[in-house]
Amino acid sequence: MLTMNYTYRIYPGATQQPELLEWLETCRGVYNYALRELKDWIASRKCLVDRCSLSDCKPS
């Protein structure tokens, strides 16, 4: 499979820079929140083998 990537350079004006930075901060916050939710969900389903029975480890 051939994957092609393109990089586009942008040159925002002085009035566009604050808005782009705000968008990036919002996207970063949403991504980090979703990542934390995923990690918490995965951690809530982990179970040490020597500390619980197999029936307790099944997700609900």
PDB file of N, CA and C in Angstrom:
ATOM      1  N   MET A   1       0.842  -1.169   0.000  1.00  0.00           N
ATOM      2  CA  MET A   1       0.000   0.000   0.000  1.00  0.00           C
ATOM      3  C   MET A   1       0.893   1.240   0.000  1.00  0.00           C
ATOM      4  N   LEU A   2       0.580   2.160  -0.840  1.00  0.00           N
ATOM      5  CA  LEU A   2       1.345   3.396  -0.966  1.00  0.00           C
ATOM      6  C   LEU A   2       0.600   4.515  -0.256  1.00  0.00           C
ATOM      7  N   THR A   3       1.267   5.143   0.683  1.00  0.00           N
ATOM      8  CA  THR A   3       0.681   6.261   1.403  1.00  0.00           C
ATOM      9  C   THR A   3       1.433   7.529   1.026  1.00  0.00           C
ATOM     10  N   MET A   4       0.696   8.510   0.575  1.00  0.00           N
ATOM     11  CA  MET A   4       1.325   9.772   0.209  1.00  0.00           C
ATOM     12  C   MET A   4       0.885  10.854   1.196  1.00  0.00           C
ATOM     13  N   ASN A   5       1.830  11.587   1.692  1.00  0.00           N
ATOM     14  CA  ASN A   5       1.550  12.672   2.618  1.00  0.00           C
ATOM     15  C   ASN A   5       1.963  13.990   1.981  1.00  0.00           C
ATOM     16  N   TYR A   6       1.183  14.990   2.212  1.00  0.00           N
ATOM     17  CA  TYR A   6       1.499  16.318   1.725  1.00  0.00           C
ATOM     18  C   TYR A   6       1.608  17.261   2.907  1.00  0.00           C
ATOM     19  N   THR A   7       2.510  18.193   2.822  1.00  0.00           N
ATOM     20  CA  THR A   7       2.661  19.220   3.837  1.00  0.00           C
ATOM     21  C   THR A   7       2.393  20.560   3.178  1.00  0.00           C
ATOM     22  N   TYR A   8       1.473  21.296   3.750  1.00  0.00           N
ATOM     23  CA  TYR A   8       1.135  22.606   3.228  1.00  0.00           C
ATOM     24  C   TYR A   8       1.577  23.659   4.237  1.00  0.00           C
ATOM     25  N   ARG A   9       2.246  24.646   3.768  1.00  0.00           N
ATOM     26  CA  ARG A   9       2.715  25.735   4.616  1.00  0.00           C
ATOM     27  C   ARG A   9       1.684  26.851   4.567  1.00  0.00           C
ATOM     28  N   ILE A  10       1.344  27.385   5.725  1.00  0.00           N
ATOM     29  CA  ILE A  10       0.407  28.501   5.760  1.00  0.00           C
ATOM     30  C   ILE A  10       1.116  29.728   6.312  1.00  0.00           C
ATOM     31  N   TYR A  11       0.662  30.851   5.891  1.00  0.00           N
ATOM     32  CA  TYR A  11       1.225  32.120   6.338  1.00  0.00           C
ATOM     33  C   TYR A  11       0.084  33.008   6.821  1.00  0.00           C
ATOM     34  N   PRO A  12      -0.351  32.802   8.079  1.00  0.00           N
ATOM     35  CA  PRO A  12      -1.484  33.586   8.571  1.00  0.00           C
ATOM     36  C   PRO A  12      -1.081  35.040   8.825  1.00  0.00           C
ATOM     37  N   GLY A  13      -2.064  35.893   8.667  1.00  0.00           N
ATOM     38  CA  GLY A  13      -1.837  37.303   8.951  1.00  0.00           C
ATOM     39  C   GLY A  13      -1.857  37.545  10.455  1.00  0.00           C
ATOM     40  N   ALA A  14      -1.596  38.769  10.825  1.00  0.00           N
ATOM     41  CA  ALA A  14      -1.534  39.127  12.247  1.00  0.00           C
ATOM     42  C   ALA A  14      -2.882  38.932  12.942  1.00  0.00           C
ATOM     43  N   THR A  15      -3.975  39.146  12.217  1.00  0.00           N
ATOM     44  CA  THR A  15      -5.300  38.975  12.826  1.00  0.00           C
ATOM     45  C   THR A  15      -5.706  37.510  12.875  1.00  0.00           C
ATOM     46  N   GLN A  16      -5.140  36.672  12.009  1.00  0.00           N
ATOM     47  CA  GLN A  16      -5.497  35.253  11.975  1.00  0.00           C
ATOM     48  C   GLN A  16      -4.730  34.432  12.997  1.00  0.00           C
ATOM     49  N   GLN A  17      -3.547  34.860  13.388  1.00  0.00           N
ATOM     50  CA  GLN A  17      -2.714  34.078  14.306  1.00  0.00           C
ATOM     51  C   GLN A  17      -3.394  33.796  15.643  1.00  0.00           C
ATOM     52  N   PRO A  18      -3.985  34.782  16.319  1.00  0.00           N
ATOM     53  CA  PRO A  18      -4.637  34.461  17.601  1.00  0.00           C
ATOM     54  C   PRO A  18      -5.782  33.459  17.457  1.00  0.00           C
ATOM     55  N   GLU A  19      -6.540  33.578  16.356  1.00  0.00           N
ATOM     56  CA  GLU A  19      -7.646  32.653  16.143  1.00  0.00           C
ATOM     57  C   GLU A  19      -7.140  31.232  15.895  1.00  0.00           C
ATOM     58  N   LEU A  20      -6.087  31.090  15.107  1.00  0.00           N
ATOM     59  CA  LEU A  20      -5.504  29.764  14.869  1.00  0.00           C
ATOM     60  C   LEU A  20      -4.948  29.163  16.160  1.00  0.00           C
ATOM     61  N   LEU A  21      -4.305  29.979  16.962  1.00  0.00           N
ATOM     62  CA  LEU A  21      -3.785  29.483  18.244  1.00  0.00           C
ATOM     63  C   LEU A  21      -4.912  29.036  19.160  1.00  0.00           C
ATOM     64  N   GLU A  22      -6.018  29.756  19.140  1.00  0.00           N
ATOM     65  CA  GLU A  22      -7.179  29.365  19.958  1.00  0.00           C
ATOM     66  C   GLU A  22      -7.738  28.031  19.477  1.00  0.00           C
ATOM     67  N   TRP A  23      -7.824  27.852  18.155  1.00  0.00           N
ATOM     68  CA  TRP A  23      -8.299  26.574  17.604  1.00  0.00           C
ATOM     69  C   TRP A  23      -7.374  25.439  18.002  1.00  0.00           C
ATOM     70  N   LEU A  24      -6.081  25.663  17.914  1.00  0.00           N
ATOM     71  CA  LEU A  24      -5.119  24.613  18.279  1.00  0.00           C
ATOM     72  C   LEU A  24      -5.228  24.248  19.754  1.00  0.00           C
ATOM     73  N   GLU A  25      -5.398  25.247  20.611  1.00  0.00           N
ATOM     74  CA  GLU A  25      -5.553  24.982  22.042  1.00  0.00           C
ATOM     75  C   GLU A  25      -6.827  24.190  22.311  1.00  0.00           C
ATOM     76  N   THR A  26      -7.906  24.531  21.603  1.00  0.00           N
ATOM     77  CA  THR A  26      -9.163  23.805  21.769  1.00  0.00           C
ATOM     78  C   THR A  26      -9.011  22.356  21.319  1.00  0.00           C
ATOM     79  N   CYS A  27      -8.399  22.148  20.159  1.00  0.00           N
ATOM     80  CA  CYS A  27      -8.183  20.783  19.656  1.00  0.00           C
ATOM     81  C   CYS A  27      -7.290  19.979  20.597  1.00  0.00           C
ATOM     82  N   ARG A  28      -6.253  20.614  21.108  1.00  0.00           N
ATOM     83  CA  ARG A  28      -5.350  19.933  22.036  1.00  0.00           C
ATOM     84  C   ARG A  28      -6.093  19.538  23.308  1.00  0.00           C
ATOM     85  N   GLY A  29      -6.928  20.436  23.819  1.00  0.00           N
ATOM     86  CA  GLY A  29      -7.692  20.132  25.030  1.00  0.00           C
ATOM     87  C   GLY A  29      -8.670  18.989  24.822  1.00  0.00           C
ATOM     88  N   VAL A  30      -9.361  18.988  23.682  1.00  0.00           N
ATOM     89  CA  VAL A  30     -10.318  17.915  23.387  1.00  0.00           C
ATOM     90  C   VAL A  30      -9.595  16.585  23.235  1.00  0.00           C
ATOM     91  N   TYR A  31      -8.465  16.579  22.521  1.00  0.00           N
ATOM     92  CA  TYR A  31      -7.695  15.354  22.329  1.00  0.00           C
ATOM     93  C   TYR A  31      -7.196  14.810  23.672  1.00  0.00           C
ATOM     94  N   ASN A  32      -6.639  15.683  24.500  1.00  0.00           N
ATOM     95  CA  ASN A  32      -6.125  15.234  25.795  1.00  0.00           C
ATOM     96  C   ASN A  32      -7.241  14.711  26.697  1.00  0.00           C
ATOM     97  N   TYR A  33      -8.414  15.345  26.652  1.00  0.00           N
ATOM     98  CA  TYR A  33      -9.549  14.876  27.443  1.00  0.00           C
ATOM     99  C   TYR A  33      -9.981  13.481  26.987  1.00  0.00           C
ATOM    100  N   ALA A  34     -10.101  13.303  25.658  1.00  0.00           N
ATOM    101  CA  ALA A  34     -10.516  12.000  25.126  1.00  0.00           C
ATOM    102  C   ALA A  34      -9.480  10.926  25.442  1.00  0.00           C
ATOM    103  N   LEU A  35      -8.202  11.273  25.362  1.00  0.00           N
ATOM    104  CA  LEU A  35      -7.147  10.319  25.681  1.00  0.00           C
ATOM    105  C   LEU A  35      -7.214   9.913  27.151  1.00  0.00           C
ATOM    106  N   ARG A  36      -7.448  10.865  28.043  1.00  0.00           N
ATOM    107  CA  ARG A  36      -7.564  10.565  29.474  1.00  0.00           C
ATOM    108  C   ARG A  36      -8.768   9.671  29.732  1.00  0.00           C
ATOM    109  N   GLU A  37      -9.901   9.958  29.067  1.00  0.00           N
ATOM    110  CA  GLU A  37     -11.095   9.124  29.220  1.00  0.00           C
ATOM    111  C   GLU A  37     -10.809   7.686  28.767  1.00  0.00           C
ATOM    112  N   LEU A  38     -10.119   7.540  27.644  1.00  0.00           N
ATOM    113  CA  LEU A  38      -9.786   6.208  27.140  1.00  0.00           C
ATOM    114  C   LEU A  38      -8.867   5.476  28.107  1.00  0.00           C
ATOM    115  N   LYS A  39      -7.850   6.153  28.599  1.00  0.00           N
ATOM    116  CA  LYS A  39      -6.920   5.515  29.541  1.00  0.00           C
ATOM    117  C   LYS A  39      -7.621   5.124  30.830  1.00  0.00           C
ATOM    118  N   ASP A  40      -8.519   5.976  31.325  1.00  0.00           N
ATOM    119  CA  ASP A  40      -9.270   5.644  32.533  1.00  0.00           C
ATOM    120  C   ASP A  40     -10.180   4.448  32.306  1.00  0.00           C
ATOM    121  N   TRP A  41     -10.811   4.396  31.120  1.00  0.00           N
ATOM    122  CA  TRP A  41     -11.703   3.288  30.813  1.00  0.00           C
ATOM    123  C   TRP A  41     -10.913   1.980  30.747  1.00  0.00           C
ATOM    124  N   ILE A  42      -9.761   1.995  30.106  1.00  0.00           N
ATOM    125  CA  ILE A  42      -8.919   0.795  30.009  1.00  0.00           C
ATOM    126  C   ILE A  42      -8.439   0.377  31.394  1.00  0.00           C
ATOM    127  N   ALA A  43      -8.018   1.338  32.201  1.00  0.00           N
ATOM    128  CA  ALA A  43      -7.529   1.023  33.545  1.00  0.00           C
ATOM    129  C   ALA A  43      -8.634   0.460  34.429  1.00  0.00           C
ATOM    130  N   SER A  44      -9.876   0.874  34.215  1.00  0.00           N
ATOM    131  CA  SER A  44     -10.974   0.376  35.038  1.00  0.00           C
ATOM    132  C   SER A  44     -11.302  -1.083  34.734  1.00  0.00           C
ATOM    133  N   ARG A  45     -10.844  -1.599  33.603  1.00  0.00           N
ATOM    134  CA  ARG A  45     -11.121  -2.976  33.237  1.00  0.00           C
ATOM    135  C   ARG A  45      -9.943  -3.905  33.466  1.00  0.00           C
ATOM    136  N   LYS A  46      -8.847  -3.366  33.959  1.00  0.00           N
ATOM    137  CA  LYS A  46      -7.686  -4.198  34.245  1.00  0.00           C
ATOM    138  C   LYS A  46      -7.878  -4.888  35.594  1.00  0.00           C
ATOM    139  N   CYS A  47      -7.339  -6.060  35.673  1.00  0.00           N
ATOM    140  CA  CYS A  47      -7.464  -6.818  36.903  1.00  0.00           C
ATOM    141  C   CYS A  47      -6.210  -7.686  37.036  1.00  0.00           C
ATOM    142  N   LEU A  48      -5.557  -7.633  38.178  1.00  0.00           N
ATOM    143  CA  LEU A  48      -4.383  -8.460  38.406  1.00  0.00           C
ATOM    144  C   LEU A  48      -4.821  -9.912  38.615  1.00  0.00           C
ATOM    145  N   VAL A  49      -4.145 -10.832  37.976  1.00  0.00           N
ATOM    146  CA  VAL A  49      -4.532 -12.240  38.018  1.00  0.00           C
ATOM    147  C   VAL A  49      -4.422 -12.802  39.430  1.00  0.00           C
ATOM    148  N   ASP A  50      -3.422 -12.378  40.182  1.00  0.00           N
ATOM    149  CA  ASP A  50      -3.241 -12.940  41.520  1.00  0.00           C
ATOM    150  C   ASP A  50      -4.136 -12.277  42.577  1.00  0.00           C
ATOM    151  N   ARG A  51      -4.994 -11.318  42.188  1.00  0.00           N
ATOM    152  CA  ARG A  51      -5.793 -10.607  43.180  1.00  0.00           C
ATOM    153  C   ARG A  51      -7.298 -10.758  42.996  1.00  0.00           C
ATOM    154  N   CYS A  52      -7.737 -11.341  41.886  1.00  0.00           N
ATOM    155  CA  CYS A  52      -9.177 -11.506  41.694  1.00  0.00           C
ATOM    156  C   CYS A  52      -9.432 -12.733  40.831  1.00  0.00           C
ATOM    157  N   SER A  53     -10.656 -13.183  40.875  1.00  0.00           N
ATOM    158  CA  SER A  53     -11.007 -14.336  40.046  1.00  0.00           C
ATOM    159  C   SER A  53     -11.250 -13.878  38.611  1.00  0.00           C
ATOM    160  N   LEU A  54     -11.247 -14.803  37.700  1.00  0.00           N
ATOM    161  CA  LEU A  54     -11.468 -14.463  36.291  1.00  0.00           C
ATOM    162  C   LEU A  54     -12.859 -13.930  36.045  1.00  0.00           C
ATOM    163  N   SER A  55     -13.831 -14.372  36.835  1.00  0.00           N
ATOM    164  CA  SER A  55     -15.196 -13.887  36.652  1.00  0.00           C
ATOM    165  C   SER A  55     -15.314 -12.413  37.019  1.00  0.00           C
ATOM    166  N   ASP A  56     -14.448 -11.900  37.905  1.00  0.00           N
ATOM    167  CA  ASP A  56     -14.474 -10.483  38.279  1.00  0.00           C
ATOM    168  C   ASP A  56     -13.860  -9.596  37.217  1.00  0.00           C
ATOM    169  N   CYS A  57     -13.063 -10.155  36.327  1.00  0.00           N
ATOM    170  CA  CYS A  57     -12.332  -9.369  35.339  1.00  0.00           C
ATOM    171  C   CYS A  57     -13.110  -9.118  34.068  1.00  0.00           C
ATOM    172  N   LYS A  58     -14.255  -9.744  33.909  1.00  0.00           N
ATOM    173  CA  LYS A  58     -15.034  -9.546  32.689  1.00  0.00           C
ATOM    174  C   LYS A  58     -15.661  -8.153  32.704  1.00  0.00           C
ATOM    175  N   PRO A  59     -15.599  -7.448  31.574  1.00  0.00           N
ATOM    176  CA  PRO A  59     -16.224  -6.113  31.522  1.00  0.00           C
ATOM    177  C   PRO A  59     -17.733  -6.228  31.621  1.00  0.00           C
ATOM    178  N   SER A  60     -18.318  -5.234  32.214  1.00  0.00           N
ATOM    179  CA  SER A  60     -19.781  -5.268  32.393  1.00  0.00           C
ATOM    180  C   SER A  60     -20.505  -4.656  31.235  1.00  0.00           C
TER     181      SER A  60
END
